[in-house]
Coordinates of C-alpha atoms and ligand atoms in Angstrom, one line a residue:
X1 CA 21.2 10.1 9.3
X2 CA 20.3 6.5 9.5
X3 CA 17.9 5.5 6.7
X4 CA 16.8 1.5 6.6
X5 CA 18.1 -1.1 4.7
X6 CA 16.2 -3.0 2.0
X7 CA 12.7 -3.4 3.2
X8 CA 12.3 -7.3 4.2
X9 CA 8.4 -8.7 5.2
X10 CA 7.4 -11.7 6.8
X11 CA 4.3 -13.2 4.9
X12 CA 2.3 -16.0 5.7
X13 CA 0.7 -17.6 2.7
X14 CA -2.4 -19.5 4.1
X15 CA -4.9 -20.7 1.6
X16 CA -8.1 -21.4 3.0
X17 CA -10.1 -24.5 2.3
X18 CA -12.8 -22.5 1.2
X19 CA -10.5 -21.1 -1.6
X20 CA -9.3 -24.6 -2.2
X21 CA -13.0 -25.6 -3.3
X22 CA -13.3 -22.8 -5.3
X23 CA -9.7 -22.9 -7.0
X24 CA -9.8 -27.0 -7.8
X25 CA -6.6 -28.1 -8.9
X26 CA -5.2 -24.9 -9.8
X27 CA -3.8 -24.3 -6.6
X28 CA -2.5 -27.8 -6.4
X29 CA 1.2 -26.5 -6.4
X30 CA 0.9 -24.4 -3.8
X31 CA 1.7 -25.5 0.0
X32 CA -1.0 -24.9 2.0
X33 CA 1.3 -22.8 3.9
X34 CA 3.9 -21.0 3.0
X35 CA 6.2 -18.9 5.1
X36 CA 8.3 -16.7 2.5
X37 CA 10.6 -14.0 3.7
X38 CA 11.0 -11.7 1.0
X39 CA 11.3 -7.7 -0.1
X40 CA 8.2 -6.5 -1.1
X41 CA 9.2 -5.6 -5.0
X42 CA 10.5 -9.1 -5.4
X43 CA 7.0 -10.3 -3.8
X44 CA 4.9 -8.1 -6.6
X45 CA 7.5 -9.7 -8.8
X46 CA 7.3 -13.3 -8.4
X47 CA 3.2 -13.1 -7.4
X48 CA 2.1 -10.8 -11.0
X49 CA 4.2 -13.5 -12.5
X50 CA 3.2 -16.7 -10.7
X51 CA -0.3 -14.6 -11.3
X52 CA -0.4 -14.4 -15.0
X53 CA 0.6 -18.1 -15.7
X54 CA -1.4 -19.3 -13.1
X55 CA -4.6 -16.9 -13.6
X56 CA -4.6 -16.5 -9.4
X57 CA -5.9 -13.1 -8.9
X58 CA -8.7 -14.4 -11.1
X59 CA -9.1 -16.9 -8.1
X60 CA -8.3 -15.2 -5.2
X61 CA -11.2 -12.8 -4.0
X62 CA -8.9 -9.4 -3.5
X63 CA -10.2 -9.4 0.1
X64 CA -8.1 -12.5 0.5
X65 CA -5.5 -11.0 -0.6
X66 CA -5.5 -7.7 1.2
X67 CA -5.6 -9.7 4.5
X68 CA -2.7 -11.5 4.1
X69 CA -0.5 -8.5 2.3
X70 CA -0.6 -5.3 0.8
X71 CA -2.6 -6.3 -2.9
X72 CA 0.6 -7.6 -4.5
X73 CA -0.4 -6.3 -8.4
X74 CA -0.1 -2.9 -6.9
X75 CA 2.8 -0.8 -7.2
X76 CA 3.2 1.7 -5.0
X77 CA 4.8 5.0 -5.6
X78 CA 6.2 8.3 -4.4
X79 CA 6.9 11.8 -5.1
X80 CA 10.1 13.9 -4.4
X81 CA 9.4 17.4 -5.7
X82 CA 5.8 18.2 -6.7
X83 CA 5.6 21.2 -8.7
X84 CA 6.3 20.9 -12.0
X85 CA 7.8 17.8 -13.9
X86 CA 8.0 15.5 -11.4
X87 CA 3.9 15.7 -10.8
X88 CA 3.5 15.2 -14.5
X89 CA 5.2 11.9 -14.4
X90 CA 3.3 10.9 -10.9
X91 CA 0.2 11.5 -13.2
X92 CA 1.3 8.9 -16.5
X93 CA 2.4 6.3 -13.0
X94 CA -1.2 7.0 -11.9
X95 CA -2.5 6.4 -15.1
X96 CA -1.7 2.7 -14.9
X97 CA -3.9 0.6 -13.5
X98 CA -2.6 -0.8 -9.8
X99 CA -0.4 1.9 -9.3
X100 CA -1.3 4.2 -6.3
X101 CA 0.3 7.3 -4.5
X102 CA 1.2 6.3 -1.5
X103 CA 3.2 9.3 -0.3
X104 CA 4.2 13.0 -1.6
X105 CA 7.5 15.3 -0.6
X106 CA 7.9 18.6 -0.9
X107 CA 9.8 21.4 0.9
X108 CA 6.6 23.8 -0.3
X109 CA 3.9 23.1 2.0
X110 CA 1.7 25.1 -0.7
X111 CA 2.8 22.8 -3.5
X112 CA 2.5 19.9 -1.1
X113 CA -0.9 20.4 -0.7
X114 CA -2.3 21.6 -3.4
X115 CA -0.8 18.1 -5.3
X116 CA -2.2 16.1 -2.7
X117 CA -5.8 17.5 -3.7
X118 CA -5.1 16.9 -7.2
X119 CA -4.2 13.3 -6.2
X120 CA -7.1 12.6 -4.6
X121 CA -9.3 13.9 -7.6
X122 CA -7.6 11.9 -9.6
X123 CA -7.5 8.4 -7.9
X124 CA -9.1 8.9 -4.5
X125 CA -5.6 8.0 -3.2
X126 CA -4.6 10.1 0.2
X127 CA -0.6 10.0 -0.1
X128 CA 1.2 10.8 3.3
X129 CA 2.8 14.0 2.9
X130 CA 6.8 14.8 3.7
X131 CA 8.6 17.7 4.3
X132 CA 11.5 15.4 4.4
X133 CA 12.3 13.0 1.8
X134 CA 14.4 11.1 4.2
X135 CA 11.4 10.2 6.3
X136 CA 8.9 9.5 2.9
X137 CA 12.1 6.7 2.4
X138 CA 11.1 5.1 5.4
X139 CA 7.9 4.4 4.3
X140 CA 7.7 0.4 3.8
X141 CA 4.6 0.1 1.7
X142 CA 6.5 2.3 -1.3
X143 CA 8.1 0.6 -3.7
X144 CA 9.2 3.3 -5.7
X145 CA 9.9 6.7 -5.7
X146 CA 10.2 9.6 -8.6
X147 CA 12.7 12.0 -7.8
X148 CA 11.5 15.6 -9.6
X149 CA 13.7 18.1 -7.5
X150 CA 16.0 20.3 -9.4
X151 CA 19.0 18.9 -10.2
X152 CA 21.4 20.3 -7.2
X153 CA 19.3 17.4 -5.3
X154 CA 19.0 14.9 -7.5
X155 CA 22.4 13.1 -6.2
X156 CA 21.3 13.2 -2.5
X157 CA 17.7 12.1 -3.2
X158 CA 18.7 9.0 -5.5
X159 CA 21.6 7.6 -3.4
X160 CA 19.3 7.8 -0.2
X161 CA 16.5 6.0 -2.3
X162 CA 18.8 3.1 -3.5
X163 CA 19.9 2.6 -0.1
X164 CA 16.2 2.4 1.4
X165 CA 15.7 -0.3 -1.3
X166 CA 13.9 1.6 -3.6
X167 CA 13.2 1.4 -7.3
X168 CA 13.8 5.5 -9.1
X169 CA 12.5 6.8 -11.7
X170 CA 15.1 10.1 -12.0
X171 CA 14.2 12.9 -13.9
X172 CA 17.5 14.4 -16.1
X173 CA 20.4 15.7 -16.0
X174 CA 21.5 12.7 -13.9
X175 CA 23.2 14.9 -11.5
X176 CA 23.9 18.1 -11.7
X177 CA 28.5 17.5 -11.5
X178 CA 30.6 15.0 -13.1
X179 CA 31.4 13.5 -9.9
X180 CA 27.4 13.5 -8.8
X181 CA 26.5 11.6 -11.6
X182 CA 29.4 8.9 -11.3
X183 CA 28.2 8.7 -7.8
X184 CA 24.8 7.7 -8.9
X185 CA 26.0 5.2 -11.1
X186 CA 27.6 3.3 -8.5
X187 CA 24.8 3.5 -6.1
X188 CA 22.6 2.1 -8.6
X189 CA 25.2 -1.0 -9.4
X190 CA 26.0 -1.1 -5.5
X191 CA 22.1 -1.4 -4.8
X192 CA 20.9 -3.2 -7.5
X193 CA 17.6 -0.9 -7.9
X194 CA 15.5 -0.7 -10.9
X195 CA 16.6 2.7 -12.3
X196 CA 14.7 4.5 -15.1
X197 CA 16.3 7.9 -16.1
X198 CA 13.9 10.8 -17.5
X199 CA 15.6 10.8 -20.8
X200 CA 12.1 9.9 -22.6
X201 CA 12.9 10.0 -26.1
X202 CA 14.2 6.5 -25.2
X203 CA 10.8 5.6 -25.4
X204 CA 9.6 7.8 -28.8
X205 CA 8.6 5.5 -32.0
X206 CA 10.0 8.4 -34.0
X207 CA 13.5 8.4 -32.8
X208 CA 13.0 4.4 -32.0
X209 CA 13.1 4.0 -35.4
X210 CA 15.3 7.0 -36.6
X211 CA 18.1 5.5 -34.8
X212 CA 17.5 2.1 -36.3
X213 CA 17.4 3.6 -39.4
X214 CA 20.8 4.7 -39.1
X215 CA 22.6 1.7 -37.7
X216 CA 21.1 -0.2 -40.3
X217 CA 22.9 1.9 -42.4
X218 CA 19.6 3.4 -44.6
X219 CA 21.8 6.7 -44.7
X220 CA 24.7 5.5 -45.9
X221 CA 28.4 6.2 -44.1
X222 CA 27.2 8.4 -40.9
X223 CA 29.2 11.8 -40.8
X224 CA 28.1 14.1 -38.8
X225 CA 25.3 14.5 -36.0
X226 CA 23.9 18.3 -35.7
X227 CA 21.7 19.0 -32.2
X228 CA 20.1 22.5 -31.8
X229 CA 17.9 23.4 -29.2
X230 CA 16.3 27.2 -28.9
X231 CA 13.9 28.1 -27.1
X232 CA 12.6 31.7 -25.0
X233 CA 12.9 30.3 -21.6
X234 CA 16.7 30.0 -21.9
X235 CA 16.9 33.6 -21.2
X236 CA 15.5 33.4 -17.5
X237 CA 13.0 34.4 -15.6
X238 CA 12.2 38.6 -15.4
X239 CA 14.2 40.6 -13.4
X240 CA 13.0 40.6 -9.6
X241 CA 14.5 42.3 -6.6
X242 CA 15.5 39.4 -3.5
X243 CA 12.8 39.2 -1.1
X244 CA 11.4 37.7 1.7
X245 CA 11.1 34.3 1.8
X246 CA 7.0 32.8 1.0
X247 CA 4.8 31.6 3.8
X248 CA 5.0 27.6 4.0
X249 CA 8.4 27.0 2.1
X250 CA 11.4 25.5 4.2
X251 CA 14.0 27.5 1.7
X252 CA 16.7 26.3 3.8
X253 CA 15.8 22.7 2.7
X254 CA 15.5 23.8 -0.7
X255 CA 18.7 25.5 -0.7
X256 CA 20.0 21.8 0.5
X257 CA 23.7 21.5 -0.4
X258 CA 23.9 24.4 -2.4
X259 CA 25.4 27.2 -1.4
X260 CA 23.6 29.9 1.4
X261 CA 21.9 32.8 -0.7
X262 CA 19.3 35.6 -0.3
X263 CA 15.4 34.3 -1.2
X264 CA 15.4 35.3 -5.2
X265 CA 12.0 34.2 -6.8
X266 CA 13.8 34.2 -10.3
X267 CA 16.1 32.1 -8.3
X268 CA 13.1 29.4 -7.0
X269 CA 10.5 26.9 -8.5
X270 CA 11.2 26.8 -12.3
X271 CA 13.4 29.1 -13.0
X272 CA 16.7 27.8 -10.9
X273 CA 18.0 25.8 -13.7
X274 CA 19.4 29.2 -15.4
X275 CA 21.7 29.7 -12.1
X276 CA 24.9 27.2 -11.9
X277 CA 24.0 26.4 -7.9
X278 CA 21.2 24.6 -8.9
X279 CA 21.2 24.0 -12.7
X280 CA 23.0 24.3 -16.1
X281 CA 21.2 26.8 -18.1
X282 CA 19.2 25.3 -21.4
X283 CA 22.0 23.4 -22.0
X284 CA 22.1 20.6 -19.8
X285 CA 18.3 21.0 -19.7
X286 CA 17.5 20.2 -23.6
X287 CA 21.2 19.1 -24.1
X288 CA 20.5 16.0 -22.2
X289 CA 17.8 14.6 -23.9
X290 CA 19.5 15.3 -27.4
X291 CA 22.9 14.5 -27.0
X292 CA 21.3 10.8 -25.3
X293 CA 19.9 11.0 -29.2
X294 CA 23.4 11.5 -30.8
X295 CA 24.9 8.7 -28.7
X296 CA 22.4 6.5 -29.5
X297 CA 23.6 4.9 -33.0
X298 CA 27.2 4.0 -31.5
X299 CA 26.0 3.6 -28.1
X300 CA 28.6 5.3 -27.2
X301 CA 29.2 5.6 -22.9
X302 CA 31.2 7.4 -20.9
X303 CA 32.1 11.7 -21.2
X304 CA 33.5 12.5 -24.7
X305 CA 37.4 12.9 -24.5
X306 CA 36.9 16.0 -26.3
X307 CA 35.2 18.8 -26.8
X308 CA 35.8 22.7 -28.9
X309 CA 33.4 25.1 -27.4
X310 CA 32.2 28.7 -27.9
X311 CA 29.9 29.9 -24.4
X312 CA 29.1 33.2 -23.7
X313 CA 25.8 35.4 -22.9
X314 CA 25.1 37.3 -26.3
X315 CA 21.7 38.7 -26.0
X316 CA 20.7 42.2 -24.9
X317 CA 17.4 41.2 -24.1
X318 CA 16.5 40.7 -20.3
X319 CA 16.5 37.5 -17.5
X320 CA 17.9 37.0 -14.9
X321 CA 20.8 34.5 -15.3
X322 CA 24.0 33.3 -15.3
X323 CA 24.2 30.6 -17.2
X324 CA 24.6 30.7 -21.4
X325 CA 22.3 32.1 -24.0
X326 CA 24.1 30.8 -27.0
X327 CA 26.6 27.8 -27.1
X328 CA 28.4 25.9 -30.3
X329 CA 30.2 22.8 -29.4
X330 CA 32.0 19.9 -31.3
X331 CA 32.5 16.7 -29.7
X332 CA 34.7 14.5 -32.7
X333 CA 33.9 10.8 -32.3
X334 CA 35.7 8.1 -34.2
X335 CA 34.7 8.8 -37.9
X336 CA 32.0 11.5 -37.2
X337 CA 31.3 14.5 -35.6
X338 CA 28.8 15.6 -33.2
X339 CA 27.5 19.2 -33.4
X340 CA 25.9 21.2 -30.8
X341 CA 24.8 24.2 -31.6
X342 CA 22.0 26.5 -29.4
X343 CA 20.5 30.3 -29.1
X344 CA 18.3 30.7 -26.1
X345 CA 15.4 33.4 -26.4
X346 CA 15.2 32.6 -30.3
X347 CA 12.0 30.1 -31.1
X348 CA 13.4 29.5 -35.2
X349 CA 15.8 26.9 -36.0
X350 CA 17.1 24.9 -38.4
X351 CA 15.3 22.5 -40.8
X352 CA 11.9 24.8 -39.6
X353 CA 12.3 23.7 -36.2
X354 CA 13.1 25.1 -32.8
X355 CA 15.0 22.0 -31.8
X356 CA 15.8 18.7 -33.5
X357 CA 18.5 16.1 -34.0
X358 CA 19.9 15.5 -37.8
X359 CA 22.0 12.5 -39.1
X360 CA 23.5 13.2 -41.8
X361 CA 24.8 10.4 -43.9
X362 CA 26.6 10.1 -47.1
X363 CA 22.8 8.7 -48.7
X364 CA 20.9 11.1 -47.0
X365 CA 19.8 13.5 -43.9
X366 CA 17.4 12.1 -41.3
X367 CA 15.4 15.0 -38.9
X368 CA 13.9 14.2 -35.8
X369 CA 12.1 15.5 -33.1
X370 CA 9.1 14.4 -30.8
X371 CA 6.8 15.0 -33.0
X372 CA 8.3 12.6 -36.4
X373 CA 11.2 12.3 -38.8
X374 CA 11.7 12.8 -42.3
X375 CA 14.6 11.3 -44.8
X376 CA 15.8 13.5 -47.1
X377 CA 17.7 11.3 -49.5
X378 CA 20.9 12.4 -51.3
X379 CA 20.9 11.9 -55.3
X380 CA 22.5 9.5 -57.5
X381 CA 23.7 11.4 -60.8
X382 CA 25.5 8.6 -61.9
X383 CA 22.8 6.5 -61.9
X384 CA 19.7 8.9 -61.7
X385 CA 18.4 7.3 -58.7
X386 CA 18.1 8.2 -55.3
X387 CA 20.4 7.2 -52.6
X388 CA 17.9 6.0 -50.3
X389 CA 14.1 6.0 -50.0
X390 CA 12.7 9.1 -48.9
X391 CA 10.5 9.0 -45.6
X392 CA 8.4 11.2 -43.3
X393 CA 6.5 10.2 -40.0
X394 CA 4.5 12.0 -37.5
X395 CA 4.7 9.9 -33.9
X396 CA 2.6 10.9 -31.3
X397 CA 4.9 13.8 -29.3
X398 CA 6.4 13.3 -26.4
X399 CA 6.7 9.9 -24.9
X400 CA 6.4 10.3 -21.4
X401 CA 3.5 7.6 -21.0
X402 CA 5.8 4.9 -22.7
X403 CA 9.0 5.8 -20.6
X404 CA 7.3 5.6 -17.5
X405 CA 5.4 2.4 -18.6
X406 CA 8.8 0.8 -19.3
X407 CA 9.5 1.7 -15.9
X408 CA 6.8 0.0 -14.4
X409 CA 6.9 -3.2 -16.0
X410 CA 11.0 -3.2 -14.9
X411 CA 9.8 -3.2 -11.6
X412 CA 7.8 -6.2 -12.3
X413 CA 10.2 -8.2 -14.6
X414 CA 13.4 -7.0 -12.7
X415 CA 14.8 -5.9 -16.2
X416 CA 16.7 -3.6 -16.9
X417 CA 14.5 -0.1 -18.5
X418 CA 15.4 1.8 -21.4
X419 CA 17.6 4.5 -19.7
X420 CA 20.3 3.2 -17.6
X421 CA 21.7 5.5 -14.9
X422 CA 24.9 4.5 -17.6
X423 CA 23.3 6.3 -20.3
X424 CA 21.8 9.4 -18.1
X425 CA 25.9 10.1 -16.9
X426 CA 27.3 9.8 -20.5
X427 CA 24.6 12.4 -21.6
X428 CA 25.2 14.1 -18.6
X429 CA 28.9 14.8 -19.4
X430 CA 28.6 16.2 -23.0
X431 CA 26.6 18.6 -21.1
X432 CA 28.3 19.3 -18.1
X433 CA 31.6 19.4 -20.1
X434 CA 31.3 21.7 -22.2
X435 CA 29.2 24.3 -19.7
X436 CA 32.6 23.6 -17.5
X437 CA 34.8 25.1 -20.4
X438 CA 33.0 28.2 -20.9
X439 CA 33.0 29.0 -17.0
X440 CA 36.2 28.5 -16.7
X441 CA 37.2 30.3 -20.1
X442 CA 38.7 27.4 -21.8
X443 CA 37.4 26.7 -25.6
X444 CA 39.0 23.3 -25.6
X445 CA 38.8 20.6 -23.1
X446 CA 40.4 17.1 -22.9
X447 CA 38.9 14.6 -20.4
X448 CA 40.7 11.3 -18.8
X449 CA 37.5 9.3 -18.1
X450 CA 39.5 6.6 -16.4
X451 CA 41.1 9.2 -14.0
X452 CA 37.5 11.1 -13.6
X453 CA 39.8 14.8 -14.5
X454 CA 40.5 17.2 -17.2
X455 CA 43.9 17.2 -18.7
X456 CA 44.7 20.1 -19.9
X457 CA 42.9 22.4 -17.2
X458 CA 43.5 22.7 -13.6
X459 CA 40.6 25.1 -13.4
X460 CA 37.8 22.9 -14.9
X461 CA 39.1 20.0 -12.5
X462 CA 37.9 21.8 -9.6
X463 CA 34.4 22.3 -11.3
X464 CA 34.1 18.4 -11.7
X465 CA 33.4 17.8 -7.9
X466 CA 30.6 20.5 -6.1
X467 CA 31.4 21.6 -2.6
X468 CA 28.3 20.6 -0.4
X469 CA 26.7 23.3 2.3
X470 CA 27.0 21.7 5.5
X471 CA 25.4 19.7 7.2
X472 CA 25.0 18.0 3.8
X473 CA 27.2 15.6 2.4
X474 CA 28.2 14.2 -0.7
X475 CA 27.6 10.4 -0.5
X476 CA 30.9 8.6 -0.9
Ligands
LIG501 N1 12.1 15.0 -18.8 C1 11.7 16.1 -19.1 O1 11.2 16.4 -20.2 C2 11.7 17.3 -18.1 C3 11.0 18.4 -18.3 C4 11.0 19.4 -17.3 C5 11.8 19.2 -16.2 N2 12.6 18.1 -16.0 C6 13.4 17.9 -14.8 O2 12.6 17.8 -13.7 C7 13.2 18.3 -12.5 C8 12.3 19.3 -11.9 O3 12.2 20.4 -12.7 P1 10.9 21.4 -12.6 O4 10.9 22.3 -13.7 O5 9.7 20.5 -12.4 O6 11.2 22.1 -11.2 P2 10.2 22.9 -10.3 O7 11.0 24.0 -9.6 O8 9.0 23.3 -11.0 O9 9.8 21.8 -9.2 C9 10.7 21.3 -8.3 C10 10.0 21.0 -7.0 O10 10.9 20.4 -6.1 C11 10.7 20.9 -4.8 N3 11.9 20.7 -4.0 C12 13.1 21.3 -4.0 N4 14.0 20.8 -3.1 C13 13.3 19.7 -2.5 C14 13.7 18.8 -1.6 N5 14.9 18.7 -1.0 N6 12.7 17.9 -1.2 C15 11.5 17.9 -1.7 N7 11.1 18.8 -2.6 C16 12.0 19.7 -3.1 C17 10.4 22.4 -5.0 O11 9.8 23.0 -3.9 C18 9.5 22.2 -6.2 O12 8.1 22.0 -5.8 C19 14.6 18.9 -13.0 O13 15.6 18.0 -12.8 C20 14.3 19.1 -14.5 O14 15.5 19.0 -15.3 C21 12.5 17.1 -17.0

């Protein structure tokens, strides 16, 4: 497969005396002509910037502009994997003003289309439609793409993107392996792309400011870190003979480097993230986004060294899976512990909620989850005072419109956005870890981050690396 190297274009500036009389002197610093050879993102760059001091879109009539290059305050985007998450982050893009669909990919011809009608109603925008995400990369005219595939394709699909040059917004887990996700890492440094990771709570006022609120120190000494996450669709999807494969789905393609199996529709769209070929249960899907919480205050990087962990399928009640029901895991960090604790097909947990984060410190407990905090402060006998002030906040729920925003202007400013590929692989591996120690039996793993291996299980090393189904190969 040869896929293109970082899109370059050839523009020729030319400002037209007619603009000149219009413009005045504001276009006095500005060559009549100028011959600029550039990459397109750096182009929407440089012109929304040069744009905003200089006010030149307010001078330029946009038909100007769309003669000479593609209208440079637009940023255009594309979708791998339609169906479920990934088109609900196409829509926030498209709910920003310049941003267009330029192209959707999807190995379901009935997904494919039925997105590309939603598109249109949305926008008007007619995105060319893939089959391929290889070919979509091709595309000049895209500057980014969102990559909403399960996770057994996530690795492919990002390192292909940073080499075509483009900027990725990557829904989590980073990769669905150790060695995926360290993969993906380097591409990104290698490549230099904008990367944004799908880890969104990055972007929620409520744990924004819970996590200030603890490195600040408003809870006193931190101690411990609980994380519990339960919910029904942990369990699986109801039991369902194989069968044949649907009209207008290239399962083969789906099935990508994953190993060859019999069509399963509890297997398939939405439900393959309970099956360790393509996923890792509720774990790594919640665990992700929490644990990115729980890392937070330290900033902590990297997989933990350690981790005790109970992993096992305890419920009688039906779905098809193979990956964990119910989980407890300790990850001990410096001076504190991390606590993991989760139940699939159970809705009640602790502190009234089904999931949540809790930092407990010696002045008080904070609870958070997307929809506020509270700070439940510890008491003072001594001194009949509290030990901090007590607080509650509703935020808005989820923050998928800020994450993605932060993405966008990234791919403007060339900054760096809120959730490095860094921070999506150490999140990654306190979930990946962990789900490696229960299918390999072990209740206690040690990992050598420097050496990328486990040292005190032979077993869980050959879990860190996935074998890939031909003709696929894992990037290098
Ligand atoms: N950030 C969040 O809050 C959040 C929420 C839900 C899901 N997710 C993540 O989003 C990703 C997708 O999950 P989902 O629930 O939307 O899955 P889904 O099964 O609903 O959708 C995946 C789509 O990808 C398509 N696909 C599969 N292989 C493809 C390929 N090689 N090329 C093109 N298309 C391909 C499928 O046909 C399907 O349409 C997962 O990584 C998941 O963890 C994130």
């Amino acid at each position: 497969m040869t896929l293109r190297p970082v899109v370059t274009t050839k523009i020729y500036l030319t400002v037209p005396d007619r603009i000149k009389k219009i413009s005045g002197d504001k276009i006095h610093n500005y060559k009549s002509e100028m011959i600029m050879k550039i990459n397109r993102r750096d182009f929407i760059r440089k012109t929304s910037l040069t744009a905003a001091g200089a006010g030149l879109f307010t001078i330029l009539p946009s038909s100007v502009w769309g003669a000479m290059v593609a209208p440079s305050d637009q940023i255009n985007v594309g979708l791998i994997g339609c169906r479920g998450h990934g088109f609900s982050i196409l829509r926030h893009h498209l709910s920003n003003e310049g941003v267009h669909c330029v192209a959707l990919c999807d190995v379901d011809e009935n997904v494919l289309n039925s997105r590309a009608a939603t598109v249109k109603e949305i926008n008007g925008d007619e995105p060319r439609l893939f089959g391929d995400y290889r070919r979509m990369l091709e595309l000049d005219e895209m500057d980014a793409v969102i990559i909403g595939t399960p996770d057994h394709w996530h690795c492919l699909n990002f390192v292909h993107a940073c080499e075509a040059g483009k900027d990725i917004y990557v829904e989590k887990p980073l990769g669905k392996t150790i060695a995926e996700c360290a993969i993906m890492v380097k591409a990104a440094n290698q490549y230099n792309n904008v990367v944004q990771v799908g880890q969104q709570q990055r972007s929620n006022t409520g744990f924004l400011e819970t996590v200030e609120i603890v490195k600040a120190g408003d809870i006193g000494k931190l101690r411990k870190i609980e994380i519990w996450a339960n919910f029904n669709y942990g369990l699986g999807a109801n039991f369902t003979e194989n069968s044949e494969v649907p009209d207008g789905v290239d399962y083969n393609f789906w099935l990508g480097p994953a190993p060859e199996r019999p069509f399963n529709q509890a297997r398939f769209h939405g439900s393959w993230r309970h099956f360790w070929d393509y996923g890792g249960g509720l774990f790594s899907d919640w665990g992700v986004h929490l644990l990115d919480m729980a890392l937070w205050p330290d900033d902590l990087v990297g997989g933990p060294d350690k981790v005790m962990s109970y992993a096992a399928n305890t419920s009688e009640r039906s779905g098809m899976r193979e990956t964990f029901d119910t989980m407890s895991v300790i990850y001990p960090k410096k001076d504190y512990v991390i606590q993991y604790d989760m139940t699939a097909g159970i809705e009640v947990g602790r502190w009234d909620q089904p999931y949540g984060v809790a930092y407990i410190g010696d002045n008080g407990t904070i609870v958070v989850n997307r929809h506020g905090y509270s700070l439940q402060p510890e008491y003072d006998n001594s001194n009949n005072r509290q030990r901090a002030e007590t607080r509650s906040v509703s935020t808005g729920g989820d923050a998928h419109g800020p994450h993605v925003k932060n993405f966008l202007d990234c791919i403007i400013s060339r900054n760096t956005p809120r959730c490095t590929p860094e921070m999506g692989y150490a999140a990654a591996l306190h979930a990946h870890i962990p789900n490696i120690a229960g299918r390999v039996g072990e209740t206690h793993l040690e990992w050598d981050e420097e050496n990328m291996r486990f040292t005190n299980s032979e077993a869980a090393n050959e879990l860190v690396t996935p074998v890939y189904r031909a003709p696929w190969k894992l990037p290098q």
